[in-house]
Amino acid sequence: MSFPQKVLQIANDIKTMKIRGAGKIARSAAEAMKEAALDYSGEADLVAFKKYMVNVAKLLVSTRPTAVSLPNAVIYVLKSLREATSFNEARNNVVTYADAFIRNSYEAVRRISEIGAKRIKEGSIVLTHCHSTTAVEVIARAYREGRVIKVYNTETRPFLQGRITFAHLRKYGVPVVQIPDSAVRYIMNEVDYVVVGADTVTSNGAVVNKIGTSQVALAAKESRVRVYVAAESYKFSPLTLVGELVKIEFRDPEEVVSREWLSKHPGVQVLNPVFDVTPPEYIDAIITEYGILPPQAAILILIDKLGWTLDSIKYSENILENLERIIE
Amino acid sequence: MEKSFRRFTGSEIVFDTIDQLIEIAKINDPASFSEKLIEKYERIMIERPSSMAVLNILRNIASYFVEHGLEGLVDHLSKLRSEYDAMLWKAADIASRRVTSGEKILTNSNSLAIRRLLKLLKDQGKDVEIYITESKPGKEGILLAEYAESLGFRVYLIVDSAVRFFMKNINKVFVGAEAIASNGAIVSKVGTSLIALAAHEARKRVFVVAPSMKFSYETIYGELLKVPEGSIELILEPERDETLPGDFTARIPLYDVTPPEYIDAIATQYGLIAPQAIPLLLRSIYGSYPPFVPSLHELFEKIKEKYHG
């Protein structure tokens, strides 16, 4: 099956991490679903169109195996096909739902920044890890309100997303000082709050996020520094409720050392996990668009706000297999 | 121009310093020797104020020089060199006994004590897997990985952020030290304290390989260990940093302090001891605690006065 160029482009950009960050990945996936519907060149037949959209969904979901926001966004759009009775209606539904998802996503980030900023006391120093748009929005808002006076941000090897965070925060005028990842415990004494984003929130409240997050949280806990995770509801993982383990992706060693070095040193294996798991006991609160949540109550969001995805995973833990059931 | 101390490990600076002083001592001119000695001391105090091994070596040399001048100094320096060499091997040997075949150990940076530990493990025929952190700033971990590879170990290189991720696979942690404080805390490459914290959380043992020469006598009297920070260039990555923000600001700590409660034992040339038992060790070496040790500052004031007054 062939897909429109724009869809392939987005899928590829997600795969190569040109598009990164759970929120951006989700919005881009919704956008790709919409483009796929608009550029559909097949037969104007409901069954054929549904089949085509499921295949687009599969293509998108398979680009990053661990980003839960990706299947959540895709399923949100895909389920709009359930009610459709004609081809035109189906196509319109996809566009409407995709737009709604993107709109809600931006609104969620705005709402989280409002709620999250309030949790930070005046004159505080915040530490953040990696690059999370949502975390940056919380910090920037807190800065405007006089709550944050300075930010330490980790450079976040191997990809150095910390440089992006630095520029992003500077754009809002926030004073930022970058530190190497190894200096997290060294600096923690000066820090009042840790604010990070999330890639995935599991049903028991553990947070899957950029490698290093769990040791930032550990060092914060040791220093009695509060840890806040800013996460939109579509980062909560329905699959974890049925016991699925979140797979941790290992990426190319060339992100860490050069190809030349690798070929000279075949005896050294470079292990490059992208994410780690921060246990709920190291997290003081998850800030969602619905409000502040103790991590252990993550299940509430899953049942009340993502219930529609739960229906569809009852039968199978394989997300790709589920995609077909969603539209039935 | 002398090369910077930065890439040197604490022990390498000891050997390098002694070697240079031997050369100068051979010239047999007290003024040029004292000049070199003072220059070494002042540079170390600025660039590596926490490198206690070399400071203690300088203390020893300065004491000898104040007392005997150049008389027998070359022999004294050579003896000092081989003594330090022997104690470093001995400390590594004692640490190596805590490792058994089949274990996975984690380490960081590129300390000479750890290199010797790995060498001994190889010589002992122990089949060990070694996890090494990249150790930014400086990425000395890459050099250690190359060395461990050359010895034929199975080596895993990980980023500094992945320490907690892999800690559950690890059996033991071994690190070197720049300095040991009187309460048993150690100064080591930045990130060491984070590694020790993650090990403690995972109930993995942490061993420091450090000869007693790394003890900071000044800390007995409340002096704080100096932990210098470096400049921004130390963390830049040329291939990724083409578009660095114009107002880029960073703090680059080079060392951090690991509290004694996260250290299970320090492997010294005298044996494996709890970090909190350091005073006991010093008492048995010197016969009393606190030990009588001349002040570096006073020694160098004396030398300055005598030769350059």
XYZ file of C-alpha atoms in Angstrom:
637
model
C 0.000 0.000 0.000
C 1.306 3.466 -0.817
C 0.931 6.489 1.426
C 0.907 10.213 0.659
C 4.331 11.844 0.710
C 3.462 14.121 3.671
C 2.501 11.111 5.774
C 5.713 9.287 4.954
C 7.670 12.428 5.753
C 6.111 12.778 9.213
C 6.569 9.061 9.915
C 10.210 9.335 8.944
C 10.767 12.497 10.977
C 9.363 10.782 14.056
C 11.553 7.765 13.458
C 14.749 9.798 13.007
C 13.888 12.014 15.975
C 13.634 15.135 13.851
C 10.240 15.320 15.486
C 10.770 14.553 19.153
C 9.112 15.084 22.489
C 5.984 13.127 23.335
C 3.625 16.079 22.795
C 5.047 16.981 19.409
C 5.054 13.366 18.305
C 1.376 13.048 19.252
C 0.352 16.233 17.442
C 2.401 15.299 14.386
C 0.806 11.860 14.303
C -2.670 13.422 14.444
C -1.598 15.779 11.682
C -0.375 12.828 9.600
C -3.720 11.055 10.043
C -5.480 14.185 8.820
C -3.136 14.559 5.822
C -3.634 10.898 5.010
C -7.406 11.391 4.926
C -7.217 14.564 2.842
C -4.759 13.079 0.343
C -6.524 9.728 0.088
C -6.505 8.798 -3.588
C -8.142 5.368 -3.424
C -11.669 4.246 -4.083
C -14.390 6.373 -2.423
C -15.552 3.411 -0.420
C -15.998 3.273 3.368
C -14.456 -0.179 3.852
C -11.470 0.598 1.644
C -10.917 3.933 3.380
C -11.098 2.361 6.837
C -8.575 -0.260 5.805
C -6.324 2.454 4.439
C -6.544 4.514 7.651
C -5.729 1.473 9.777
C -2.630 0.949 7.665
C -1.635 4.600 8.067
C -2.156 4.147 11.813
C 0.073 1.071 11.816
C 2.783 2.887 9.918
C 2.754 5.778 12.389
C 2.583 3.651 15.534
C 5.519 1.506 14.447
C 7.896 4.486 14.080
C 8.669 4.772 17.805
C 7.858 1.655 19.798
C 7.861 3.353 23.199
C 6.175 6.717 22.729
C 2.741 6.132 24.210
C 1.463 9.516 23.115
C 1.788 8.259 19.565
C -0.744 5.368 19.733
C -2.963 7.455 22.021
C -3.169 10.195 19.388
C -3.611 7.724 16.545
C -6.330 5.776 18.387
C -8.132 9.003 19.300
C -8.402 9.863 15.620
C -8.973 6.309 14.415
C -11.938 5.647 16.670
C -13.817 8.427 14.867
C -14.229 5.924 12.039
C -16.449 3.732 14.210
C -19.508 5.934 13.910
C -19.041 6.792 10.242
C -21.671 5.413 7.892
C -20.294 6.747 4.631
C -16.951 7.432 3.041
C -17.404 11.208 3.176
C -18.454 11.134 6.771
C -15.470 8.947 7.622
C -13.050 11.303 5.934
C -14.587 14.349 7.651
C -14.485 12.609 11.026
C -10.765 11.934 10.733
C -10.089 15.597 9.934
C -12.336 16.856 12.732
C -10.878 14.513 15.355
C -7.305 15.182 14.303
C -7.891 18.932 14.587
C -9.589 18.451 17.949
C -6.673 16.381 19.224
C -4.141 19.013 18.221
C -6.236 21.823 19.713
C -6.776 19.911 22.966
C -3.097 19.131 23.161
C -2.096 22.796 23.037
C -4.844 23.650 25.485
C -3.600 20.897 27.824
C -0.072 22.322 27.805
C -1.439 25.790 28.593
C -3.585 24.464 31.429
C -0.687 22.447 32.865
C 1.556 25.516 32.842
C -1.103 27.389 34.849
C -1.522 24.640 37.408
C 2.155 23.716 37.596
C 3.402 27.273 38.092
C 1.278 27.593 41.213
C 3.184 24.738 42.827
C 6.409 26.713 42.799
C 7.144 29.158 45.603
C 8.489 32.649 44.951
C 12.206 33.013 44.317
C 12.887 29.357 43.561
C 15.616 27.578 41.647
C 14.395 24.814 39.358
C 16.264 21.961 37.723
C 15.031 20.306 34.554
C 16.328 17.431 32.451
C 16.181 16.901 28.683
C 13.712 18.994 26.673
C 10.032 18.960 27.465
C 7.817 21.653 25.991
C 5.327 21.138 28.786
C 7.978 21.436 31.521
C 9.413 24.545 29.839
C 5.944 26.128 29.717
C 5.458 25.478 33.445
C 8.861 26.968 34.269
C 8.437 29.962 31.939
C 5.077 30.798 33.439
C 6.449 30.448 36.966
C 9.280 32.776 35.927
C 6.810 35.412 34.674
C 5.010 35.157 37.995
C 8.249 35.716 39.937
C 8.281 32.183 41.247
C 11.368 31.002 39.402
C 14.552 33.060 39.478
C 16.985 30.607 37.943
C 17.039 27.278 36.145
C 19.720 24.614 36.025
C 19.308 22.378 33.036
C 21.236 19.226 32.199
C 22.879 18.977 28.831
C 21.332 15.492 28.359
C 23.804 13.307 26.541
C 23.954 11.792 24.066
C 21.591 13.974 22.019
C 22.120 17.217 23.982
C 18.435 18.142 24.116
C 19.502 20.363 27.005
C 20.810 22.849 24.466
C 17.274 23.111 23.034
C 15.819 23.583 26.507
C 18.402 26.297 27.145
C 17.408 28.241 24.021
C 13.704 27.629 24.667
C 13.884 29.016 28.221
C 16.093 31.944 27.123
C 13.428 32.836 24.556
C 11.154 33.507 27.531
C 13.952 35.423 29.289
C 14.499 32.798 31.982
C 18.053 32.792 33.431
C 19.494 29.345 32.685
C 22.756 27.664 33.609
C 23.577 24.351 32.006
C 25.342 21.516 33.828
C 26.749 18.180 32.672
C 24.513 15.207 33.494
C 27.076 13.921 35.960
C 26.724 17.094 38.069
C 23.093 16.536 39.050
C 23.835 15.541 42.627
C 26.538 18.187 42.962
C 24.044 20.939 42.106
C 20.980 19.497 43.870
C 21.782 21.331 47.126
C 21.018 24.618 45.396
C 17.784 23.423 43.807
C 14.235 23.901 45.157
C 12.216 21.958 42.584
C 12.737 19.490 39.805
C 10.287 19.900 36.911
C 10.441 17.365 34.093
C 8.173 16.112 31.331
C 7.176 12.535 30.679
C 7.237 10.216 27.763
C 4.892 7.702 29.303
C 3.034 7.485 32.600
C 2.223 3.901 33.574
C -0.846 2.650 35.399
C 1.030 2.413 38.722
C 2.329 5.962 38.411
C 5.875 5.231 37.284
C 7.151 7.718 34.763
C 9.070 6.709 31.684
C 11.166 9.630 30.514
C 14.537 10.510 29.036
C 17.431 8.443 30.361
C 18.743 10.125 33.509
C 15.367 11.285 34.816
C 15.255 8.553 37.443
C 18.646 9.493 38.882
C 17.680 13.171 38.883
C 14.603 12.167 40.884
C 16.708 9.970 43.169
C 19.143 12.806 43.876
C 16.194 15.161 44.464
C 14.598 12.748 46.905
C 17.897 12.461 48.787
C 17.995 16.272 49.085
C 14.280 16.606 49.878
C 13.705 18.520 46.680
C 10.204 18.173 45.230
C 9.852 16.437 41.879
C 7.023 17.434 39.539
C 6.225 15.680 36.303
C 4.285 17.723 33.755
C 2.303 15.306 31.591
C -0.738 15.650 29.379
C -3.308 12.883 29.768
C -2.415 11.324 26.404
C 0.950 10.347 27.885
C -0.730 7.860 30.194
C -0.353 4.341 28.903
C -3.495 2.189 28.740
C -1.469 -0.914 27.864
C 0.380 -0.878 31.168
C -2.943 -1.513 32.880
C -3.036 -4.987 31.375
C 0.475 -5.643 32.616
C 2.365 -4.658 29.527
C 5.936 -3.635 30.305
C 7.044 -0.417 28.730
C 9.778 -1.307 26.259
C 12.889 0.802 26.569
C 14.328 1.613 23.196
C 18.110 1.285 22.740
C 19.294 3.668 20.057
C 22.313 3.768 17.778
C 25.721 3.757 19.550
C 26.793 6.416 17.043
C 24.786 8.901 19.075
C 27.373 8.384 21.828
C 30.680 7.868 19.998
C 31.734 8.277 16.379
C 31.477 5.534 13.789
C 35.234 5.705 13.428
C 35.741 5.067 17.150
C 33.280 2.185 17.084
C 35.072 0.470 14.221
C 38.397 0.822 16.025
C 36.994 -0.592 19.254
C 34.902 -3.642 18.460
C 35.448 -4.917 22.007
C 33.491 -2.071 23.546
C 29.739 -2.315 23.400
C 28.033 1.054 23.639
C 24.664 0.719 25.355
C 22.395 3.646 24.605
C 18.998 3.310 26.295
C 16.805 6.326 25.587
C 14.496 6.156 28.562
C 14.461 5.092 32.146
C 11.712 4.474 34.665
C 11.255 6.724 37.682
C 9.297 4.916 40.376
C 6.243 6.712 41.779
C 7.797 7.092 45.231
C 10.309 9.591 43.811
C 7.609 11.756 42.247
C 5.717 14.274 44.342
C 3.033 15.025 41.804
C 2.069 14.586 38.196
C 0.638 17.769 36.745
C -2.021 17.021 34.137
C -4.511 19.275 32.365
C -7.152 17.848 34.718
C -5.206 18.848 37.788
C -2.516 17.666 40.182
C -2.363 13.956 40.674
C -0.319 11.824 43.053
C 1.489 9.399 40.718
C -0.171 6.416 42.373
C -3.554 7.740 41.205
C -2.546 7.548 37.536
C -5.128 4.820 37.141
C -7.849 7.464 37.543
C -6.791 9.262 34.383
C -6.610 5.962 32.538
C -10.120 4.913 33.498
C -11.912 8.248 33.460
C -10.167 10.083 30.666
C -8.753 7.393 28.416
C -11.513 4.840 28.923
C -12.113 4.517 25.201
C -8.659 3.096 24.681
C -9.169 0.622 27.504
C -12.100 -0.944 25.681
C -9.970 -1.684 22.741
C -7.077 -3.283 24.569
C -9.099 -5.818 26.475
C -8.483 -8.441 23.872
C -4.908 -8.105 23.008
C -1.748 -6.492 24.261
C -0.422 -5.980 20.797
C -1.215 -2.402 19.899
C -0.881 -3.018 16.180
C -3.467 -5.803 16.330
C -5.749 -3.557 18.350
C -5.831 -0.872 15.739
C -8.113 -2.982 13.576
C -10.532 -3.686 16.424
C -10.874 -0.017 17.265
C -12.887 0.749 14.184
C -15.156 -2.287 14.505
C 54.494 25.617 27.754
C 53.729 22.751 30.042
C 50.738 20.683 29.223
C 47.696 21.200 31.388
C 47.092 18.884 34.322
C 43.508 18.403 33.344
C 43.739 15.091 31.498
C 46.063 13.649 34.131
C 44.764 11.503 36.920
C 45.840 12.411 40.433
C 48.407 9.606 40.464
C 49.791 10.512 37.062
C 50.463 14.026 38.355
C 52.404 12.484 41.256
C 54.720 10.584 38.902
C 55.030 13.475 36.481
C 55.865 15.915 39.291
C 58.475 13.650 40.873
C 60.086 12.958 37.483
C 60.380 16.659 36.711
C 61.770 17.429 40.155
C 64.363 14.657 39.812
C 65.605 16.258 36.602
C 65.893 19.667 38.256
C 67.500 18.224 41.405
C 70.222 16.676 39.241
C 71.319 20.174 38.154
C 72.385 20.609 41.760
C 71.321 24.246 42.121
C 69.148 24.813 45.222
C 67.646 28.046 43.892
C 66.392 26.528 40.638
C 65.086 23.476 42.492
C 63.186 25.598 44.998
C 61.851 27.731 42.185
C 60.496 24.673 40.388
C 59.094 23.249 43.613
C 57.253 26.480 44.422
C 55.966 26.758 40.874
C 54.616 23.190 41.030
C 52.938 23.838 44.355
C 51.314 27.057 43.238
C 50.056 25.569 39.994
C 48.583 22.551 41.733
C 46.861 24.790 44.272
C 45.197 26.670 41.415
C 44.470 23.866 38.963
C 44.122 20.761 41.127
C 43.608 21.889 44.729
C 41.850 18.619 45.552
C 44.615 16.354 44.209
C 45.811 15.351 47.631
C 48.333 12.740 46.533
C 50.513 15.284 44.769
C 50.057 17.834 47.558
C 51.160 15.258 50.126
C 54.110 14.326 47.912
C 55.037 18.017 47.671
C 54.722 18.277 51.437
C 57.109 15.371 51.835
C 59.595 16.793 49.320
C 59.411 20.294 50.791
C 60.024 18.935 54.318
C 63.048 17.016 53.120
C 64.354 20.001 51.190
C 63.943 22.347 54.156
C 65.819 19.915 56.371
C 68.531 18.558 54.067
C 68.671 20.830 51.041
C 69.778 18.945 47.923
C 71.762 16.399 49.943
C 70.503 12.951 48.938
C 67.402 14.517 47.374
C 67.574 12.616 44.088
C 67.634 9.317 45.944
C 64.858 10.494 48.196
C 62.720 11.421 45.207
C 63.355 8.099 43.477
C 62.452 6.268 46.647
C 59.296 8.343 47.017
C 58.350 7.504 43.463
C 58.731 3.783 43.916
C 56.946 3.914 47.257
C 53.970 5.657 45.718
C 54.009 3.228 42.825
C 54.039 0.290 45.229
C 51.243 1.624 47.426
C 49.040 2.250 44.396
C 49.581 -1.328 43.194
C 48.945 -2.635 46.686
C 45.674 -0.711 47.045
C 44.560 -2.020 43.638
C 45.585 -5.531 44.663
C 43.517 -5.357 47.821
C 40.529 -4.070 45.839
C 40.965 -6.843 43.274
C 40.379 -9.469 45.951
C 36.839 -8.206 46.339
C 36.027 -9.156 42.771
C 35.146 -12.675 41.752
C 34.861 -14.166 38.298
C 31.555 -13.594 36.586
C 30.838 -10.307 38.304
C 29.820 -7.098 36.622
C 31.489 -3.985 37.922
C 30.817 -0.343 37.189
C 33.365 2.438 37.208
C 33.887 5.936 35.832
C 36.578 8.318 34.636
C 40.108 6.992 34.032
C 41.858 6.754 37.358
C 45.254 5.040 37.439
C 44.163 3.108 40.540
C 41.250 1.658 38.570
C 43.444 0.879 35.553
C 45.725 -1.087 37.833
C 42.762 -2.840 39.399
C 41.654 -3.942 35.924
C 45.175 -5.053 35.043
C 45.357 -7.177 38.207
C 41.932 -8.693 37.571
C 43.172 -9.699 34.135
C 46.387 -11.141 35.542
C 44.362 -13.068 38.101
C 42.370 -14.544 35.231
C 39.082 -13.186 36.519
C 36.339 -12.997 33.939
C 34.651 -9.693 34.692
C 32.264 -7.495 32.739
C 32.977 -3.807 33.033
C 30.485 -0.986 32.704
C 32.114 2.410 32.262
C 30.428 5.798 32.212
C 31.447 8.261 29.562
C 32.317 10.709 32.410
C 31.621 14.141 31.023
C 33.172 16.712 31.320
C 36.308 15.277 29.772
C 34.898 11.897 28.681
C 37.847 10.120 30.292
C 35.599 7.063 30.539
C 36.164 6.506 26.835
C 39.908 6.215 27.461
C 39.294 3.727 30.254
C 36.975 1.731 27.988
C 39.767 1.558 25.399
C 42.196 0.334 28.045
C 39.750 -2.247 29.419
C 39.147 -3.433 25.870
C 42.895 -3.811 25.294
C 43.021 -6.082 28.341
C 40.356 -8.236 26.734
C 37.423 -7.585 29.054
C 33.844 -7.395 27.956
C 33.288 -3.645 28.147
C 30.086 -1.627 28.111
C 30.234 2.119 27.613
C 27.221 4.086 28.852
C 26.317 7.770 29.164
C 26.463 9.338 32.624
C 22.674 9.532 32.736
C 22.326 5.763 32.395
C 23.963 4.872 35.713
C 20.737 4.163 37.587
C 19.299 2.314 34.584
C 22.153 -0.211 34.607
C 22.778 -0.326 38.348
C 20.486 -3.293 38.803
C 22.737 -5.354 36.470
C 25.859 -4.453 38.406
C 27.456 -6.377 41.284
C 29.958 -3.821 42.567
C 31.116 -0.282 41.992
C 34.805 0.690 42.051
C 36.026 4.287 41.840
C 39.251 6.194 42.350
C 39.665 9.323 44.472
C 41.414 12.679 44.382
C 41.208 13.148 48.121
C 39.940 11.481 51.269
C 38.622 13.759 54.013
C 38.902 13.165 57.748
C 35.254 12.110 57.994
C 35.743 9.489 55.287
C 34.143 11.491 52.466
C 35.974 11.310 49.165
C 36.533 13.825 46.398
C 36.441 12.205 43.010
C 35.472 12.879 39.403
C 32.111 14.642 39.216
C 29.329 12.085 38.972
C 30.954 9.708 41.444
C 28.586 10.769 44.214
C 25.613 10.171 41.922
C 26.940 6.706 41.071
C 27.441 5.968 44.769
C 23.921 7.190 45.547
C 22.414 4.966 42.835
C 24.513 2.025 44.085
C 23.367 2.629 47.648
C 19.737 2.714 46.498
C 20.230 -0.605 44.677
C 22.176 -2.112 47.601
C 25.317 -2.487 45.544
C 28.693 -2.187 47.285
C 30.892 0.810 46.534
C 34.676 0.531 46.850
C 37.141 3.384 46.586
C 40.653 2.460 45.478
C 43.010 5.005 47.027
C 46.366 4.827 48.799
C 46.539 6.618 52.151
C 48.653 9.286 50.421
C 45.334 10.766 49.236
C 44.320 11.719 52.745
C 43.755 15.412 53.294
C 45.375 16.267 56.639
C 44.009 19.794 56.433
C 40.446 18.483 56.762
C 41.211 17.284 60.294
C 41.249 20.927 61.325
C 38.071 21.827 59.522
C 39.521 22.899 56.209
C 37.021 22.287 53.420
C 38.166 20.303 50.423
C 38.369 22.567 47.403
C 36.324 21.384 44.477
C 37.179 23.450 41.403
C 34.881 24.035 38.418
C 36.029 24.198 34.809
C 35.223 26.296 31.778
C 32.458 25.853 29.221
C 34.709 24.445 26.472
C 34.934 21.253 28.509
C 31.385 20.226 27.616
C 31.073 21.440 24.053
C 30.589 18.881 21.303
C 31.847 20.352 18.021
C 29.632 18.263 15.731
C 26.424 19.043 17.631
C 27.108 22.524 18.913
C 27.224 24.483 15.668
C 24.169 26.450 16.673
C 24.855 27.014 20.340
C 22.741 29.807 21.846
C 24.736 33.050 21.881
C 24.369 33.586 25.624
C 25.157 29.997 26.519
C 26.062 29.716 30.197
C 27.146 26.626 32.067
C 28.685 25.462 35.298
C 31.169 22.635 34.908
C 32.047 21.022 38.223
C 35.063 18.732 37.811
C 34.763 16.823 41.083
C 32.142 16.061 43.657
C 32.088 14.818 47.218
C 30.759 11.375 48.067
C 29.688 11.097 51.709
C 31.095 8.171 53.724
C 27.681 6.569 54.183
C 27.616 5.685 50.462
C 31.071 4.094 50.552
C 31.414 0.532 51.788
C 35.178 0.522 51.993
C 38.334 2.267 50.906
C 41.001 -0.058 49.543
C 44.319 1.373 50.760
C 47.795 -0.138 50.686
C 47.240 -1.146 54.330
C 44.012 -2.950 53.693
C 40.336 -2.486 53.176
C 38.855 -0.104 55.722
C 35.527 1.572 56.369
C 35.751 5.249 55.371
C 34.806 6.266 58.896
C 37.827 4.374 60.228
C 40.313 6.603 58.423
C 41.453 8.274 61.688
C 42.234 4.827 63.086
C 44.372 4.014 60.078
C 46.270 7.290 60.396
C 46.842 6.679 64.081
C 48.439 3.329 63.372
C 50.641 4.840 60.654
C 51.781 7.877 62.620
C 51.473 6.637 66.192
C 49.030 9.349 67.189
C 45.875 11.069 66.052
C 45.822 13.695 64.834
C 49.125 12.899 63.144
C 51.832 15.520 63.156
C 52.057 16.810 59.608
C 53.760 20.096 58.695
C 51.582 22.719 57.062
C 52.096 23.059 53.320
C 51.704 26.792 53.550
C 54.328 27.173 56.279
C 56.771 24.866 54.522
C 56.583 26.860 51.333
C 56.855 30.162 53.194
C 60.080 28.854 54.704
C 61.443 27.817 51.324
C 60.521 31.140 49.756
C 62.176 33.028 52.557
C 65.344 30.973 52.446
C 65.927 30.892 48.703
C 64.011 33.847 47.326
C 63.708 36.156 50.329
